[in-house]
Each structure stands twice: as structure tokens, then as C-alpha cells.
XYZ file of C-alpha atoms in Angstrom:
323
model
C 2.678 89.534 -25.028
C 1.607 91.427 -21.848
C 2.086 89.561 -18.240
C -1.481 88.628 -18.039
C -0.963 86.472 -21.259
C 1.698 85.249 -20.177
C -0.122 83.665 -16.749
C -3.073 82.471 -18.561
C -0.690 80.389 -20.667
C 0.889 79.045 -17.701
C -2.434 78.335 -15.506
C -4.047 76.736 -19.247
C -0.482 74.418 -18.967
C -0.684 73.440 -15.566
C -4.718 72.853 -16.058
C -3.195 70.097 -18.773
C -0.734 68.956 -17.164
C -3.200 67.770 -14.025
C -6.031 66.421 -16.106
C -3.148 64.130 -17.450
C -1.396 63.165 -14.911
C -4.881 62.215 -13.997
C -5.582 59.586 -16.922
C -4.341 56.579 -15.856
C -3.536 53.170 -18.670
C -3.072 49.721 -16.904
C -1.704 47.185 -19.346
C -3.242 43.599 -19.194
C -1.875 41.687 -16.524
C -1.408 44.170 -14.070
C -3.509 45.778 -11.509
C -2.320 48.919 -9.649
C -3.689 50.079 -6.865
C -4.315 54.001 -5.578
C -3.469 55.463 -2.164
C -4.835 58.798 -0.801
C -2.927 60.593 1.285
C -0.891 57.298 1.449
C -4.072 55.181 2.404
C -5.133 52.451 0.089
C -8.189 53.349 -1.731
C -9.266 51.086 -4.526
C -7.486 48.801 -7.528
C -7.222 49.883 -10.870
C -7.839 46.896 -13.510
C -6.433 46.878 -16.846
C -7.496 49.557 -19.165
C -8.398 53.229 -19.370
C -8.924 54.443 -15.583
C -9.130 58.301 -13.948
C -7.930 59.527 -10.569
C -8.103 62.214 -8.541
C -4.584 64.563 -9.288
C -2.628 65.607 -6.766
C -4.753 63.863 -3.922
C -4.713 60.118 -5.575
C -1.519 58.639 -6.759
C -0.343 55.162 -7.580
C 0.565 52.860 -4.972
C 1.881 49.700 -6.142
C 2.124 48.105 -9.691
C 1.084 44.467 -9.187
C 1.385 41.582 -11.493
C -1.435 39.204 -11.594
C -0.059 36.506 -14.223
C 0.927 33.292 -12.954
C 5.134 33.354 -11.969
C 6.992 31.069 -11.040
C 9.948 30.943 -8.289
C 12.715 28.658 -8.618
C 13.193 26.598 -4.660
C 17.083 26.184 -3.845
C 18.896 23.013 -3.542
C 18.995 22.966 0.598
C 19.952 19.665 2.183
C 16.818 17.405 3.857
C 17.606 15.049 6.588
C 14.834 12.077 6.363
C 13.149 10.222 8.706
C 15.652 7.282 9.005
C 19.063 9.729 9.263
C 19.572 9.860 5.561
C 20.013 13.300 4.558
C 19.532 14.132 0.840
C 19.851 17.546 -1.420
C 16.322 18.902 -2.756
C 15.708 21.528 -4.842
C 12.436 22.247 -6.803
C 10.107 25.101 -8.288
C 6.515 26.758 -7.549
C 4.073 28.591 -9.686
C 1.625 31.235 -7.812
C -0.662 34.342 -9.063
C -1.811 37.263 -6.978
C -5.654 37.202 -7.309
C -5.783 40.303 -4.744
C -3.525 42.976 -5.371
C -4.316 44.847 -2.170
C -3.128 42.102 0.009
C -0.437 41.046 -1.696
C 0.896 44.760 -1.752
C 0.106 46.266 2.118
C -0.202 42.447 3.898
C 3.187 41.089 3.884
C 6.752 42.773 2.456
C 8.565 41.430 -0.508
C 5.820 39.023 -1.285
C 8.225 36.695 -3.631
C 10.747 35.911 -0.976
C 8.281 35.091 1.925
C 6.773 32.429 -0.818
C 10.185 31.117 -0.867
C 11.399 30.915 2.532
C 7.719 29.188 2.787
C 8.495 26.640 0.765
C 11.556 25.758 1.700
C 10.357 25.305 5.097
C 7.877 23.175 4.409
C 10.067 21.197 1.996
C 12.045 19.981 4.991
C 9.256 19.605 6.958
C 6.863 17.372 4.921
C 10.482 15.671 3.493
C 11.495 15.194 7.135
C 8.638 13.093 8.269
C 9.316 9.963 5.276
C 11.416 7.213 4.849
C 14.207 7.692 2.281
C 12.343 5.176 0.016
C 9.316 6.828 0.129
C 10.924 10.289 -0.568
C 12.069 9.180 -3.859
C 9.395 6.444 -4.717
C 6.392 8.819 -3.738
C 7.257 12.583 -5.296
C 3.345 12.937 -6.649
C 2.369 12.610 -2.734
C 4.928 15.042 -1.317
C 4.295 17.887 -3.881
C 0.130 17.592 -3.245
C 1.129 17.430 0.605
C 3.410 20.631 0.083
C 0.799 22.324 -1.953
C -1.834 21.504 0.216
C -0.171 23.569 2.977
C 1.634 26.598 1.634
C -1.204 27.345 -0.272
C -3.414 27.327 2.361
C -0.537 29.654 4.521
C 0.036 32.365 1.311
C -4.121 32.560 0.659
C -4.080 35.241 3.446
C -1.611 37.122 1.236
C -4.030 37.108 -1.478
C -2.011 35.039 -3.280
C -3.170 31.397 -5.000
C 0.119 28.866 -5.205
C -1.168 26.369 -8.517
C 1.551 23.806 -8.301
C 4.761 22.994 -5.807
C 7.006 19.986 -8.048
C 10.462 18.761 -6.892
C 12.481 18.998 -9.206
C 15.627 16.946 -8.047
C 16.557 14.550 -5.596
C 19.823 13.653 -4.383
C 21.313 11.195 -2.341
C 24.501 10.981 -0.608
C 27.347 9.246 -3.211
C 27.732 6.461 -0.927
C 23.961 5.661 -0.944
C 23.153 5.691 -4.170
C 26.011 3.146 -4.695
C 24.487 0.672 -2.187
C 21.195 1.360 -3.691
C 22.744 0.650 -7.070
C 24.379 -2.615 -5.681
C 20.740 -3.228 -4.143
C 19.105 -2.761 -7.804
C 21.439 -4.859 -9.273
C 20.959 -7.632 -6.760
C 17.457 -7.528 -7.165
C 17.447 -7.917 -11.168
C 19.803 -10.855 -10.648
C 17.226 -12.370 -8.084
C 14.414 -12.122 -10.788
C 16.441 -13.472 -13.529
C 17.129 -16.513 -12.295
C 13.969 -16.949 -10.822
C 12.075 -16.426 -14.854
C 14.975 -18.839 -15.978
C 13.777 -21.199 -12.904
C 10.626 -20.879 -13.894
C 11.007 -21.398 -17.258
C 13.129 -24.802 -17.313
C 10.180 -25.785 -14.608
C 7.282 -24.995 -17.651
C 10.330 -26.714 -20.186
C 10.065 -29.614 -17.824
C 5.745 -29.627 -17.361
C 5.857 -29.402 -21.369
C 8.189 -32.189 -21.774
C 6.851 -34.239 -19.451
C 3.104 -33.526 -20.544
C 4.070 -34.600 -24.315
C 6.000 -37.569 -22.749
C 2.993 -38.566 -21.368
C 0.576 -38.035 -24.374
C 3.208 -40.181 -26.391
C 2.883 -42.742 -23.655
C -0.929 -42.839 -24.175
C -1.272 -42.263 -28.419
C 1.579 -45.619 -28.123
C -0.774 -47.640 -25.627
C -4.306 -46.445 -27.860
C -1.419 -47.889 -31.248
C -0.893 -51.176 -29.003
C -4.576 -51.114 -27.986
C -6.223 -51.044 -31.015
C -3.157 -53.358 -32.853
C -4.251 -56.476 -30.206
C -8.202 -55.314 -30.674
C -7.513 -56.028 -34.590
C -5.088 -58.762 -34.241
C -7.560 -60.492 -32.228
C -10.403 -59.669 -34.536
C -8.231 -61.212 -37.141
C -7.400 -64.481 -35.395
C -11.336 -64.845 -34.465
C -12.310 -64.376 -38.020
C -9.689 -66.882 -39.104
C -10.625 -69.228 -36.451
C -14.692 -69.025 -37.068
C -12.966 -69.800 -41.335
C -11.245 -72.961 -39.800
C -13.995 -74.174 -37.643
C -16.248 -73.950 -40.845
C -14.128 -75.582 -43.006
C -13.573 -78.714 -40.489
C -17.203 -78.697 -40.214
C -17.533 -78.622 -44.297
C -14.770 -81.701 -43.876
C -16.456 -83.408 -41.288
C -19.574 -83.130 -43.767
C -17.885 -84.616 -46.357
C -16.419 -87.262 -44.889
C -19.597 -88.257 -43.379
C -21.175 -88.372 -47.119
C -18.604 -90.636 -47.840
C -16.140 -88.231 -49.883
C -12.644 -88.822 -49.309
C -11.528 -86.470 -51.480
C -11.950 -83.551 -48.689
C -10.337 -85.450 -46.334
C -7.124 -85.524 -48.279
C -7.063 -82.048 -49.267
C -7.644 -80.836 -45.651
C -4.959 -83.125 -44.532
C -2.770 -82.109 -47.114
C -3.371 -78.300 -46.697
C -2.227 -78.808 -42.537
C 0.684 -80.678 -44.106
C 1.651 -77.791 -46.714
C 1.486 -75.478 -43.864
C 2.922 -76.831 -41.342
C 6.073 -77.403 -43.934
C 5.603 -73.589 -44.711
C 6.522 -72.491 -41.264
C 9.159 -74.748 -40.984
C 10.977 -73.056 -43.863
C 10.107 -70.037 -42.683
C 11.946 -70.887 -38.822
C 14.800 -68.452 -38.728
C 16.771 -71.408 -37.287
C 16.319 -73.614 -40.203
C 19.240 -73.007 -42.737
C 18.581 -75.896 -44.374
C 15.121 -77.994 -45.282
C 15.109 -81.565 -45.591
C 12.271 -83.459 -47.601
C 10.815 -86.186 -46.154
C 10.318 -89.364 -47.483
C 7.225 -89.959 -47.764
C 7.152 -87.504 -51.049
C 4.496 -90.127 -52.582
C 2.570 -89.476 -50.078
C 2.119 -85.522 -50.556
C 1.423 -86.405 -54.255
C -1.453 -88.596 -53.734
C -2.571 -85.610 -51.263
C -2.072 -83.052 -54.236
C -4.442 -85.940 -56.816
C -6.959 -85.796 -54.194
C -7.621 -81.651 -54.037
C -7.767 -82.330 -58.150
C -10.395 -84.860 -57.388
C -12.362 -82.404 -54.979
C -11.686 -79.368 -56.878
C -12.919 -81.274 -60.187
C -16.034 -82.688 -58.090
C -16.639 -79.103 -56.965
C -16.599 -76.914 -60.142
C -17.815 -80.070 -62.374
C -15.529 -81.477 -65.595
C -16.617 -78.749 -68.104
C -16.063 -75.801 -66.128
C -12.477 -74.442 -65.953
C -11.553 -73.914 -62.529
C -9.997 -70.327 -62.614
C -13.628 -68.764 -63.506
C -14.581 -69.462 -60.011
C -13.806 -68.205 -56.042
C -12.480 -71.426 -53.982
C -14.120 -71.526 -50.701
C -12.340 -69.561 -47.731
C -9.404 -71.421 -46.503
C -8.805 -73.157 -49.749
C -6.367 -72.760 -52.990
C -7.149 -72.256 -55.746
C -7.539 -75.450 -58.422
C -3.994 -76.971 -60.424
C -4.468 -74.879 -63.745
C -2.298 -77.596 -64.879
């Protein structure tokens, strides 16, 4: 092979070598951007891409997923003098790669040292209780302000969440003591409350007791009194059926009245629970010729040939001797 061949092989080599150095293949989720002469030119987006050899070469190799960057623990002294330990994360994507490479150096710690900042800041200006009662507020007021300080970067920050919060030893154990005060407090006021609806309950049934007892009472004169006006509208009828009678000239219903007050009037007296014993009067003859005269009346009413039983007395009366 003569020296001529020898070049041509060489210059054919280098001719390769350029044209690839020249092909450029940006994986997906990167963008890399091309300096010439050292000056930023353009951005190179995933995929197949060609540059200029020797003149154009790659500046810096971005990544344009979302990252996140873990914030610290760093101590936070609160608005009332209480100082507590805070650590938390943040997620944020480069969405221009030429700003985030040639507008600020070592674009992950400046997010950092950002957010810490702000952490104390935005942390600084609340109340303990509000610091650990209200985290949703402080991460969208944290958000809301290194976002809008990295956006220059060309950099988008999606979320800012704290992560922990912690209070001195001390503190928590009053807090603790305070929590467990407070649950005591609201136990016995729900067991207050509930012997005070025990005692409303009880006293409300009491009183519908009270009432169904005085309808009972109520109603029991109502028909008692029903009962003794019925019986008294019987007797009034039968002394006026007597009082008939004995105008007619019929003794016989004068006895039998007489002796029907005189049966029951010796009825209660043997009913008295006083009375152990009964004494008979005298006069027995007397009650027997009473007795002959309801046969007389009760024969006069039903007639000789009829038998007595077949029949209803008359209210207030008994029933005829079967005898």
C-alpha cells in the first residue's frame, strides 16, 4: 500500500469519525443543550438530533422529570418563643433547560437553601398551635412563594409538604397533660349530660304514669257514677211501681219492698268487717210473713199456672221461691 493510500484511509476515517461525533441521541427525559464557541445556542429534545462537529458541542445534560429534594431537620423558633425541629421534602421539574443550566449554579442546592429559608420564615410568623394544627396552610403558603422565587430559574416547584414536626420534650408533655385534661373535661360533661336526659326520661314517664293513673281514676268515678245513677233511676222506679200498688190497694208490694230493704240492710250488716258475730232478731215471724207476701205478689204477677222460673222478675227484684 503506497503513502497516498495510506492518507486517503486516514482522511475517509477522520471524515467518519466527524459526521459521528456529529449525530447526537437524547434519551427521554432529558434535554441537552449546545454551546458554540462556549455560547449557548439551542436545546436538543429527546430523540435523534445533528450538530455542527467541531464548532457545536454539548453543554449541559439536563433532566426534565419531576425530582424531589429531601429539606433537613433545622430547628424553627415560633411566634410565641417555642422553638420546634422541622424537616420536610419538595418535588420540582426544570421546564427550561437553558435557565436552569447558565441562570443560577448548582440548581438543586439553591432550591434547598430556598426552602429552608422560607420554612423558618413562614414557620416563624405562627403560633405553636397553629404550626401543628394548620400544616395544609403552611405548605400552600411555602409553595406559593418559592415557586414563584425558582420560576426565574426555569424551574416549576409542584409540591412543598412537611414532613415532621417536633416539639421540645418538655412541651409535648404539658401538651399531653393538656390533652388528657381536656378528654377528662368532656367525659364527665357526656356522663353529666347523660344522668340529666336519665333524669328528663324518668321524670317524663313519671309524669305520663301520673296522668294514664288520674285518666284510670277518671274514668273509674265517671263509671261508678254512671252505675249508681242507673241504680238509683231502678230504685226510684220501683218505689214508684210500689207507690202504684199500694195506691190500687195491693199490699202484697208493700211487704216485699219492705222486706227486700230489710234483707239488705241485714246483708251489709254481715258483711261489716267489725261484725264477728250476727245476732237474729226477734221479730223472725215477722220476716216470714214478709217472705209469704213476695209469694203472694210474685204469684199475682206471673198468675197460678205459670211457673215462675220461665220468666225475668222486674229490675230490683228476686227471683220467685221455686219452693
Amino acid at each position: 500500500m503506497s503513502p497516498f493510500d495510506i492518507v486517503i484511509l486516514l482522511v475517509v476515517f477522520l471524515a467518519i469519525v466527524i459526521v459521528i461525533s456529529g449525530v447526537k441521541t437524547v434519551p427521554q427525559g432529558f434535554t441537552w443543550t449546545v454551546e458554540r464557541f462556549g455560547r449557548y445556542t439551542r436545546t436538543l429534545t429527546p430523540g435523534l438530533n445533528l450538530i455542527i462537529p467541531i464548532v457545536d458541542r454539548i453543554g449541559r445534560k439536563m433532566n426534565i422529570m419531576e425530582q424531589v429534594i429531601d429539606v433537613p431537620q433545622q430547628e424553627v423558633i415560633t411566634k410565641d418563643n417555642a422553638t420546634v425541629t422541622v424537616d420536610g421534602v419538595a418535588f420540582f421539574q426544570v421546564f427550561d433547560a437553558a435557565k436552569a443550566s447558565y441562570e443560577v449554579a448548582m440548581l438543586d442546592e439553591a432550591i434547598l437553601k430556598l426552602t429552608m429559608t422560607n420554612i423558618r420564615s413562614v414557620m416563624g410568623g405562627m403560633d405553636l398551635d397553629q404550626i401543628l394544627s394548620h400544616r395544609d396552610i403552611i405548605n400552600e403558603r411555602l409553595l406559593h412563594v418559592v415557586d414563584a422565587a425558582v420560576s426565574a430559574w426555569g424551574v416549576k416547584v409542584n409540591r412543598i409538604e412537611i414532613k415532621d414536626i417536633v416539639p421540645p420534650a418538655d412541651l409535648v408533655a404539658s401538651m399531653n397533660r393538656q390533652m388528657k385534661a381536656e378528654r377528662e373535661k368532656r367525659a364527665e360533661i357526656l356522663t353529666a349530660e347523660g344522668q340529666r336526659q336519665s333524669a328528663i326520661l324518668r321524670a317524663e314517664g313519671e309524669k305520663q304514669a301520673q296522668i294514664l293513673e288520674a285518666e284510670g281514676r277518671r274514668e273509674a268515678a265517671f263509671r261508678e257514677a254512671e252505675g249508681r245513677e242507673r241504680m238509683a233511676e231502678a230504685e226510684a222506679k220501683a218505689t214508684t211501681m210500689v207507690s202504684e200498688a199500694v195506691s190500687k190497694g195491693d199490699i202484697a208490694a208493700l211487704n216485699y219492698f219492705v222486706a227486700e230493704k230489710y234483707l239488705q240492710a241485714f246483708g251489709e250488716i254481715a258483711r261489716a268487717p267489725n261484725q264477728k258475730i250476727v245476732m237474729l232478731p226477734m221479730e223472725a215471724t215477722g220476716i216470714l210473713g214478709s217472705l209469704a207476701g213476695i209469694t203472694e205478689l210474685a204469684r199475682a204477677t206471673y198468675g197460678p199456672n205459670q211457673t215462675p222460673g220461665t220468666a225475668v222478675p222486674p229490675v230490683g227484684r228476686p227471683p220467685a221461691d221455686r219452693g
